[in-house]
mmCIF file of C-alpha atoms and ligand atoms in Angstrom:
data_model
loop_
_atom_site.group_PDB
_atom_site.id
_atom_site.type_symbol
_atom_site.label_atom_id
_atom_site.label_comp_id
_atom_site.label_asym_id
_atom_site.label_seq_id
_atom_site.Cartn_x
_atom_site.Cartn_y
_atom_site.Cartn_z
ATOM 1 C CA MET A 26 0.120 0.116 -0.181
ATOM 2 C CA ASP A 27 1.513 3.201 -0.996
ATOM 3 C CA VAL A 28 1.564 6.695 0.833
ATOM 4 C CA GLN A 29 -1.513 7.985 -0.747
ATOM 5 C CA ASN A 30 -3.770 4.786 -0.150
ATOM 6 C CA ALA A 31 -2.365 4.549 3.632
ATOM 7 C CA LYS A 32 -3.777 8.163 4.073
ATOM 8 C CA GLN A 33 -7.153 7.075 2.400
ATOM 9 C CA MET A 34 -7.074 4.066 5.045
ATOM 10 C CA MET A 35 -6.242 6.530 8.184
ATOM 11 C CA ALA A 36 -9.297 8.672 6.807
ATOM 12 C CA TYR A 37 -11.366 5.624 6.814
ATOM 13 C CA VAL A 38 -10.220 5.154 10.365
ATOM 14 C CA ALA A 39 -10.871 8.254 11.421
ATOM 15 C CA ASP A 40 -14.348 8.439 10.127
ATOM 16 C CA LYS A 41 -15.162 4.930 11.770
ATOM 17 C CA MET A 42 -13.664 5.815 15.305
ATOM 18 C CA VAL A 43 -15.494 8.860 15.340
ATOM 19 C CA ALA A 44 -18.569 6.999 14.789
ATOM 20 C CA SER A 45 -17.344 4.816 17.440
ATOM 21 C CA GLU A 46 -17.952 7.664 20.086
ATOM 22 C CA PRO A 47 -20.883 6.150 21.644
ATOM 23 C CA VAL A 48 -19.660 2.521 22.249
ATOM 24 C CA LEU A 49 -16.313 3.789 23.760
ATOM 25 C CA THR A 50 -18.009 6.130 26.178
ATOM 26 C CA LYS A 51 -20.211 3.286 27.550
ATOM 27 C CA PHE A 52 -17.425 1.041 28.123
ATOM 28 C CA ASP A 53 -15.577 3.884 29.755
ATOM 29 C CA GLN A 54 -18.513 4.572 31.769
ATOM 30 C CA ALA A 55 -18.572 1.589 33.049
ATOM 31 C CA ILE A 56 -14.896 0.975 34.425
ATOM 32 C CA GLY A 57 -13.483 4.641 33.892
ATOM 33 C CA ASP A 58 -14.908 8.035 34.159
ATOM 34 C CA GLY A 59 -16.628 8.039 30.772
ATOM 35 C CA ASP A 60 -14.766 10.342 28.677
ATOM 36 C CA HIS A 61 -12.754 7.980 26.783
ATOM 37 C CA GLY A 62 -15.379 7.924 23.725
ATOM 38 C CA ILE A 63 -14.868 12.147 23.453
ATOM 39 C CA GLY A 64 -11.181 11.688 24.050
ATOM 40 C CA MET A 65 -10.864 9.381 21.040
ATOM 41 C CA GLU A 66 -13.651 11.524 19.116
ATOM 42 C CA ARG A 67 -11.620 14.810 19.364
ATOM 43 C CA GLY A 68 -8.406 13.163 18.487
ATOM 44 C CA PHE A 69 -9.991 11.382 15.262
ATOM 45 C CA LYS A 70 -11.960 14.637 14.373
ATOM 46 C CA ALA A 71 -8.779 16.671 14.236
ATOM 47 C CA VAL A 72 -6.853 13.674 12.018
ATOM 48 C CA GLN A 73 -10.100 14.104 9.762
ATOM 49 C CA GLU A 74 -9.274 17.846 9.125
ATOM 50 C CA LEU A 75 -5.389 17.129 8.862
ATOM 51 C CA LEU A 76 -5.967 14.383 6.128
ATOM 52 C CA ALA A 77 -8.905 16.213 4.427
ATOM 53 C CA ASP A 78 -6.429 19.220 3.796
ATOM 54 C CA GLU A 79 -5.214 18.880 0.564
ATOM 55 C CA SER A 80 -1.764 20.533 1.102
ATOM 56 C CA PHE A 81 -0.941 17.509 3.718
ATOM 57 C CA ALA A 82 1.139 15.424 1.409
ATOM 58 C CA PRO A 83 3.441 13.293 3.530
ATOM 59 C CA ALA A 84 6.604 12.174 1.485
ATOM 60 C CA ASP A 85 6.465 8.306 3.130
ATOM 61 C CA VAL A 86 4.487 6.351 5.553
ATOM 62 C CA SER A 87 6.579 7.417 8.714
ATOM 63 C CA LYS A 88 5.715 11.238 8.184
ATOM 64 C CA LEU A 89 2.170 10.215 7.631
ATOM 65 C CA LEU A 90 2.046 8.362 10.773
ATOM 66 C CA LEU A 91 4.059 10.499 12.756
ATOM 67 C CA LYS A 92 1.904 13.624 12.387
ATOM 68 C CA ILE A 93 -1.356 11.594 12.958
ATOM 69 C CA GLY A 94 0.395 10.701 16.457
ATOM 70 C CA THR A 95 1.361 14.645 16.955
ATOM 71 C CA THR A 96 -2.103 15.794 16.126
ATOM 72 C CA MET A 97 -3.852 13.005 18.600
ATOM 73 C CA MET A 98 -1.453 14.177 21.293
ATOM 74 C CA SER A 99 -1.861 17.728 20.843
ATOM 75 C CA THR A 100 -5.739 17.349 20.754
ATOM 76 C CA MET A 101 -7.355 14.736 22.955
ATOM 77 C CA GLY A 102 -5.982 15.315 26.535
ATOM 78 C CA GLY A 103 -6.189 12.551 29.260
ATOM 79 C CA ALA A 104 -4.053 9.398 29.683
ATOM 80 C CA SER A 105 -5.074 8.483 26.025
ATOM 81 C CA GLY A 106 -4.019 11.316 24.323
ATOM 82 C CA ALA A 107 -0.258 10.565 25.515
ATOM 83 C CA ILE A 108 -1.059 6.915 25.294
ATOM 84 C CA PHE A 109 -2.319 6.634 21.805
ATOM 85 C CA GLY A 110 -0.320 9.698 20.499
ATOM 86 C CA THR A 111 2.831 8.078 21.780
ATOM 87 C CA LEU A 112 1.970 4.945 19.613
ATOM 88 C CA PHE A 113 1.955 6.555 16.156
ATOM 89 C CA ARG A 114 4.730 8.749 17.120
ATOM 90 C CA SER A 115 7.160 6.133 18.400
ATOM 91 C CA GLY A 116 5.839 3.703 15.763
ATOM 92 C CA ALA A 117 6.474 5.991 13.041
ATOM 93 C CA LYS A 118 9.931 6.941 13.988
ATOM 94 C CA ALA A 119 11.076 3.524 13.507
ATOM 95 C CA ILE A 120 9.877 3.144 9.911
ATOM 96 C CA LYS A 121 11.469 6.219 8.700
ATOM 97 C CA GLY A 122 11.343 6.523 4.743
ATOM 98 C CA ALA A 123 9.082 3.589 4.206
ATOM 99 C CA ASN A 124 7.430 4.318 0.947
ATOM 100 C CA GLU A 125 5.193 1.058 1.435
ATOM 101 C CA LEU A 126 2.579 0.367 4.177
ATOM 102 C CA ASN A 127 3.015 -3.749 3.849
ATOM 103 C CA THR A 128 2.467 -6.298 6.824
ATOM 104 C CA GLN A 129 6.241 -6.307 7.850
ATOM 105 C CA VAL A 130 6.326 -2.376 8.140
ATOM 106 C CA LEU A 131 3.045 -2.258 10.326
ATOM 107 C CA SER A 132 4.586 -4.990 12.317
ATOM 108 C CA GLU A 133 7.699 -2.707 12.838
ATOM 109 C CA PHE A 134 5.461 0.386 13.569
ATOM 110 C CA LEU A 135 3.336 -1.658 16.280
ATOM 111 C CA ALA A 136 6.329 -3.375 17.955
ATOM 112 C CA ALA A 137 7.673 0.342 18.269
ATOM 113 C CA GLY A 138 4.857 1.881 19.114
ATOM 114 C CA LEU A 139 4.317 -0.645 22.263
ATOM 115 C CA GLN A 140 7.951 0.091 23.321
ATOM 116 C CA GLY A 141 6.994 4.068 23.388
ATOM 117 C CA VAL A 142 3.600 3.101 25.196
ATOM 118 C CA TYR A 143 5.740 1.017 27.741
ATOM 119 C CA GLU A 144 7.898 4.026 28.461
ATOM 120 C CA ARG A 145 5.844 6.715 28.630
ATOM 121 C CA GLY A 146 3.104 4.877 30.525
ATOM 122 C CA GLY A 147 4.805 2.216 32.755
ATOM 123 C CA ALA A 148 1.864 -0.362 32.422
ATOM 124 C CA ALA A 149 2.436 -3.831 31.808
ATOM 125 C CA PRO A 150 0.777 -6.694 29.816
ATOM 126 C CA GLY A 151 -1.905 -8.164 32.281
ATOM 127 C CA ASP A 152 -2.927 -4.168 33.769
ATOM 128 C CA LYS A 153 -6.084 -4.466 31.611
ATOM 129 C CA THR A 154 -4.889 -1.087 29.269
ATOM 130 C CA MET A 155 -4.416 -1.039 25.694
ATOM 131 C CA ILE A 156 -1.232 -2.631 26.218
ATOM 132 C CA ASP A 157 -3.057 -6.045 26.228
ATOM 133 C CA ALA A 158 -4.715 -5.686 22.862
ATOM 134 C CA LEU A 159 -1.174 -4.122 21.411
ATOM 135 C CA VAL A 160 0.779 -6.612 22.601
ATOM 136 C CA ALA A 161 -1.670 -9.459 21.133
ATOM 137 C CA ALA A 162 -1.329 -7.869 17.671
ATOM 138 C CA VAL A 163 2.168 -7.444 17.767
ATOM 139 C CA LYS A 164 2.734 -11.160 18.516
ATOM 140 C CA GLU A 165 0.310 -12.121 15.954
ATOM 141 C CA SER A 166 2.192 -9.537 13.224
ATOM 142 C CA GLU A 167 5.836 -10.848 14.331
ATOM 143 C CA SER A 168 7.227 -12.939 11.253
ATOM 144 C CA ARG A 169 4.272 -12.099 8.782
ATOM 145 C CA GLN A 170 5.157 -10.661 5.361
ATOM 146 C CA GLY A 171 3.154 -9.477 2.635
ATOM 147 C CA GLU A 172 -0.031 -7.614 1.627
ATOM 148 C CA LEU A 173 -1.818 -6.040 4.257
ATOM 149 C CA SER A 174 -5.121 -7.495 2.998
ATOM 150 C CA GLU A 175 -3.917 -10.999 3.556
ATOM 151 C CA HIS A 176 -2.577 -10.794 7.090
ATOM 152 C CA LEU A 177 -4.654 -7.799 8.835
ATOM 153 C CA PRO A 178 -7.420 -10.101 9.481
ATOM 154 C CA ALA A 179 -5.516 -12.320 12.103
ATOM 155 C CA ILE A 180 -3.648 -9.559 13.489
ATOM 156 C CA ALA A 181 -7.049 -7.542 13.911
ATOM 157 C CA ALA A 182 -8.631 -10.786 15.712
ATOM 158 C CA ALA A 183 -5.713 -11.339 17.757
ATOM 159 C CA ALA A 184 -6.006 -7.698 19.090
ATOM 160 C CA GLN A 185 -9.905 -8.467 19.769
ATOM 161 C CA ALA A 186 -8.905 -11.605 21.747
ATOM 162 C CA GLY A 187 -6.730 -9.051 23.812
ATOM 163 C CA VAL A 188 -9.854 -6.836 24.301
ATOM 164 C CA GLU A 189 -11.710 -10.217 25.258
ATOM 165 C CA ALA A 190 -8.905 -11.165 27.932
ATOM 166 C CA THR A 191 -9.058 -7.721 29.598
ATOM 167 C CA LYS A 192 -12.260 -8.696 31.097
ATOM 168 C CA ASP A 193 -10.563 -11.119 33.359
ATOM 169 C CA MET A 194 -8.084 -8.516 34.493
ATOM 170 C CA ILE A 195 -8.173 -6.168 37.207
ATOM 171 C CA ALA A 196 -7.180 -3.108 36.582
ATOM 172 C CA THR A 197 -4.343 -1.801 38.432
ATOM 173 C CA THR A 198 -3.459 1.468 36.291
ATOM 174 C CA GLY A 199 -5.069 4.513 35.249
ATOM 175 C CA LYS A 200 -8.650 5.633 36.510
ATOM 176 C CA ALA A 201 -10.403 2.144 36.294
ATOM 177 C CA LYS A 202 -7.690 1.637 39.526
ATOM 178 C CA THR A 203 -9.863 2.653 42.105
ATOM 179 C CA LEU A 204 -12.531 0.202 40.899
ATOM 180 C CA GLY A 205 -10.239 -2.885 41.917
ATOM 181 C CA GLU A 206 -12.328 -6.151 41.495
ATOM 182 C CA ARG A 207 -15.241 -4.348 40.381
ATOM 183 C CA SER A 208 -13.412 -3.619 36.823
ATOM 184 C CA LEU A 209 -13.645 -7.290 36.259
ATOM 185 C CA GLY A 210 -16.359 -8.719 33.741
ATOM 186 C CA HIS A 211 -15.854 -5.083 31.633
ATOM 187 C CA PRO A 212 -13.626 -5.283 28.749
ATOM 188 C CA ASP A 213 -11.132 -1.809 28.985
ATOM 189 C CA PRO A 214 -12.082 0.889 26.843
ATOM 190 C CA GLY A 215 -8.500 2.021 25.525
ATOM 191 C CA ALA A 216 -7.945 -1.729 24.664
ATOM 192 C CA MET A 217 -11.314 -1.599 22.632
ATOM 193 C CA SER A 218 -9.508 1.580 20.575
ATOM 194 C CA MET A 219 -6.690 -0.199 19.772
ATOM 195 C CA ALA A 220 -8.393 -3.320 18.362
ATOM 196 C CA PHE A 221 -11.157 -1.024 16.713
ATOM 197 C CA ILE A 222 -8.065 0.936 15.140
ATOM 198 C CA LEU A 223 -6.801 -2.301 13.417
ATOM 199 C CA GLN A 224 -10.259 -3.812 12.497
ATOM 200 C CA PHE A 225 -10.911 -0.491 10.522
ATOM 201 C CA MET A 226 -7.755 -0.939 8.866
ATOM 202 C CA CYS A 227 -8.524 -4.386 7.975
ATOM 203 C CA GLU A 228 -11.688 -3.580 7.093
ATOM 204 C CA PHE A 229 -10.381 -0.541 4.436
ATOM 205 C CA ALA A 230 -7.221 -3.081 3.218
ATOM 206 C CA THR A 231 -9.464 -6.167 2.436
ATOM 207 C CA GLU A 232 -12.433 -4.262 0.763
ATOM 208 C CA GLN A 233 -9.960 -2.496 -1.345
ATOM 209 C CA VAL A 234 -8.798 -5.605 -2.594
ATOM 210 C CA ALA A 235 -12.450 -6.996 -3.113
ATOM 211 C CA ALA A 236 -13.116 -3.691 -5.347
HETATM 212 P P1 ADP B 13 -8.206 8.934 31.226
HETATM 213 O O1 ADP B 13 -7.718 7.701 32.185
HETATM 214 O O2 ADP B 13 -7.439 10.236 31.185
HETATM 215 O O3 ADP B 13 -9.712 9.184 31.385
HETATM 216 P P2 ADP B 13 -9.337 7.992 28.797
HETATM 217 O O4 ADP B 13 -10.638 7.349 29.265
HETATM 218 O O5 ADP B 13 -9.224 8.372 27.472
HETATM 219 O O6 ADP B 13 -7.982 8.820 29.612
HETATM 220 O O7 ADP B 13 -8.368 6.640 28.530
HETATM 221 C C1 ADP B 13 -8.314 5.493 29.088
HETATM 222 C C2 ADP B 13 -7.776 4.438 28.676
HETATM 223 O O8 ADP B 13 -6.239 4.539 28.846
HETATM 224 C C3 ADP B 13 -7.428 2.755 29.287
HETATM 225 O O9 ADP B 13 -8.765 2.259 29.135
HETATM 226 C C4 ADP B 13 -6.450 2.584 29.024
HETATM 227 O O10 ADP B 13 -6.488 1.613 28.141
HETATM 228 C C5 ADP B 13 -5.427 3.215 28.641
HETATM 229 N N1 ADP B 13 -4.229 3.649 29.617
HETATM 230 C C6 ADP B 13 -4.530 4.367 30.613
HETATM 231 N N2 ADP B 13 -3.029 4.553 31.404
HETATM 232 C C7 ADP B 13 -2.363 3.737 30.570
HETATM 233 C C8 ADP B 13 -1.068 3.392 30.573
HETATM 234 N N3 ADP B 13 -0.270 3.800 31.669
HETATM 235 N N4 ADP B 13 -0.519 2.510 29.662
HETATM 236 C C9 ADP B 13 -1.209 2.184 28.508
HETATM 237 N N5 ADP B 13 -2.452 2.596 28.618
HETATM 238 C C10 ADP B 13 -3.181 3.372 29.500
HETATM 239 MG MG1 MG B 14 -11.321 8.149 30.989
#
């Protein structure tokens, strides 16, 4: 997938994330302070504006994803603004000069993004955060090569399995921490956002091939 296509894919992801506000809000109301959907909506609305601007013509995939991360970080606020902004920025820096977004590049992006999130937020797998979806996606993507349309279904499904696993975890970080065992049974909203982003990438990549 070239830069132009990747830009279109991220515009599709932004539209779908904005539309996901109600479901993300509902799940953050269950275990957090209820603002996760609004934060994501604000960040991805800013991304929509960025990508609709024809004067934004990133030279490569790295620059595209870096600017998306900066935009999210500067507009979202909250823990997730820093966390998702860091995911995109750290991931983008690891794929400098990439002209193609293929499975290997996506895998490198996700792995470096995960590293950035670890360093920024200090949470670990099992803490009931977006990390639980991201780690699952990174593991599934490792050693895969080729077209995104071929591999994203499995990567997105792994992230969703990571979301399901957060239902059995007790939050030890972020706002859900104060709930303790009462967070059991509910999925983590940030993990859900992480899986949604990959799911929407998958939809775009596979439908584009089918078209
Ligand atoms: P806030 O916690 O400031 O209200 P949001 O509600 O927007 O922010 O986002 C909460 C989500 O952020 C959580 O569901 C979790 O997935 C993620 N999160 C919070 N803290 C961390 C962290 N230290 N590392 C990774 N993800 C985190
Ligand atoms: Mg919140």
